[in-house]
Amino acid sequence: MKKNRAIEKQFNLLDYALSSLWRRKLKNLGIIAVFALVIFLVASFQILTGSLTETAERILAKTPEIVIQKMSAGRQESIPVIYLDRLADIFGIRAAVPRVWGYYFNETSGANYTVMGVDRAAMPEGKNLAMAIEGDFPAAGQGEAALGREVAADLKLAGRRTFSLFRPDLSLKSFRVSGIFAASTDLLTADLIVTGLDDGRDLFAIPENRATDLLVYVTNPNEIGTIAKKIADRLPDTRVLTRPQIHKTYKVVFGWRSGFASICLLTALAAFVILAWDKASGLSAEEKREIGILKILGWQTADILVLRFWESLAVSGLAFLVGCTAAYLHVLFLEGSLFRPVLLGWSVIHPSLKIVPVIAAADLLLIFTLSVLPYLAATVIPAWRCSTVPPDAAIK
Amino acid sequence: MLIECKDLVKKYRLEDRELQAVDHVSFSVAEGDFVAILGHSGSGKTTLLSMIGGLARPDQGNVYINGVDCWRQSELKLAGMRNQLIGFIFQFGSLIPTMTAIENVLLPLSFADPGSDPSAKIPLARELLDQVGLADKENSFPAQLSGGQQRRVAIARAFINRPGIILADEPTGDLDEDTEGEILEIFRQYNTEKKTTFLVVTHNSKLVLTQNNPRTFLMKDGQFSEARISGST
């Protein structure tokens, strides 16, 4: 019976709190709108970062397990193809193939393309690579190229199937477009031109016996580390990059960018909470009088605190829900357009990949902890200070 | 005795000096008494009323209500006493500005009986508003009411829980003569018919004269004495 009365009392307090918020709806809607906006910004970053990392991981899962680059004086240089012979007897290597790649600056548009020449026939994942292309994979030695969607747009082909790029000696090399990369791979292929190995060598004037790097495919992914170590021992003048390391690099890049932006946004959140504290600690004469009247009519200090708690929870909880939902929709429908440049860069060509929002419970908990809890503290503690004053003093 | 005050003292610190607002006051009030406390501004009447009503803790002395030392109770019981035993009428506007007149009247019910349906008391709230002449103002907000009308809403609110004791501080201060007469008649009815006990702080001797067998006290500089009033103060 006593328990029921306590529950009924809580319902009464909640009812009073909600109607009290409703009675000051303009002011409270304003607070909710500003609070939701700040939470939206923070949540957008969290969701966008999670989504981009997830997308990168999904795409990188199809890339070679190990990449070998020759280093000289701390810089990368072309690698002799003959190095492949030294890897022949390492157990667990499924295939090892040369690749040429480099950057091409389009002076007309100011964009940088990444041009890659591969020998599809020698690559175990060649079939997967071909499936990522809408059209055909470039045939070897035929002057064909597959383009990332953004490159195709940047070249302004307008229905044409051919284009030309300058060799280092400024002579022109012509390409025929064999296909366009699927939008789902945009994160990695937006600025990419893939061509045959020989055509790549021809464009960059790389000798036949050299490549930009060597790609190594392993049989058992659990052995990547061991095999990479063996390769590093055999080829001491090279840098051996593993897929997990590249994963990590993406995570670090997104994490750093998102972290930097998050710090800025958390500062905004902190400013809002400080403002809420400042406002709540300087309760208006009207609010003080209301507390005094309620105490005269039989409320206790604890009731006032519970009332303020419900009010603050309703305001911050609603702002949290609205902010997080808006952030999800922002990433789902607008693909995080507000913050994409921050995370993907401001280059002329940037990926227009389709992002599937990824929400981690830990992220939501973090946002809740950094927004709702400080707001509760910022509003309930000053109310406690006021409600401990004798009621007759509060209404004088 | 319903209310018993023993040796009540209340002091306030005013910059460099100490003001003794209530100076060793003792008196008793029986159930159904109508007690008027007369005195000039600053004589300590309101402070005395606040101590009896459980709003301001005395520096010394005790207040017994129904034999219970109210300042030795827990905050919970003290709050319950304020809610269910006492109805307050203050000289200032004591309404919640964002609530309508009828919502203000119903406000004490939310804690009187948490399990009950407050809407069941709406007819009673309407009846009380009708008694104070505000039947047509139940949906008006305090800002839409005159000072006198706000006071009348506060009076209706004080009666909503059917309290045994009404503590009133200048209850007819802003009211016109007709409304004042109506309010005093309500007080008289509750006092004589429902045996509600009244402690009223006032300047208005008319308030005393309209009641049946009122007891009158005078307060001056915090000191208290019983008086006999006839005709005027």
XYZ file of C-alpha atoms in Angstrom, chain A residues 5 8-9 12-13 16 20 23-24 286 289-290 293-303 387 390-393 395-396, chain B residues 12 50 55-56 75-76 79-80 82-83 88 90 92-99 103 107-108 110-115 157:
60
model
C 1.409 5.565 -2.718
C 1.467 7.307 -7.315
C 3.401 10.220 -5.873
C 2.004 12.959 -9.750
C 5.463 14.527 -9.786
C 3.375 18.037 -12.722
C 5.077 22.488 -16.016
C 3.144 25.571 -19.564
C 6.519 27.088 -20.493
C 9.302 33.636 -10.402
C 8.585 31.827 -5.697
C 7.105 28.756 -7.357
C 4.670 28.067 -2.960
C 5.036 24.360 -3.643
C 6.818 23.865 -0.326
C 4.115 25.810 1.490
C 1.509 23.563 -0.100
C 3.203 20.444 1.229
C 6.097 19.604 -1.063
C 9.420 18.563 0.408
C 12.922 19.450 -0.725
C 13.210 15.959 -2.215
C 9.984 16.480 -4.191
C 14.801 24.230 -2.439
C 12.888 27.756 4.103
C 9.687 28.259 2.089
C 8.849 31.605 3.640
C 12.265 32.929 2.571
C 8.566 33.633 -1.395
C 9.627 36.908 0.235
C 16.831 38.175 12.396
C 5.159 31.312 9.560
C 7.409 27.583 7.259
C 10.072 29.240 9.458
C 10.579 17.105 6.863
C 8.188 14.563 5.385
C 5.320 18.836 4.720
C 2.348 16.501 5.211
C 1.323 21.808 5.805
C -0.503 19.979 3.063
C -2.479 29.166 3.900
C -0.884 35.097 2.144
C 1.216 38.480 -1.541
C 0.173 36.848 -4.786
C 0.897 33.212 -4.055
C -0.402 31.642 -7.243
C 1.657 29.754 -9.823
C 1.591 32.190 -12.747
C 1.593 29.537 -15.469
C -1.443 27.691 -14.060
C -5.357 24.404 -11.586
C -2.658 22.037 -6.716
C -2.568 20.910 -3.038
C -1.697 16.246 -5.889
C 0.031 15.453 -2.611
C -2.904 15.111 -0.243
C -3.845 11.729 -1.652
C -1.478 10.631 -4.419
C -3.676 7.720 -5.472
C -7.065 26.925 -2.707
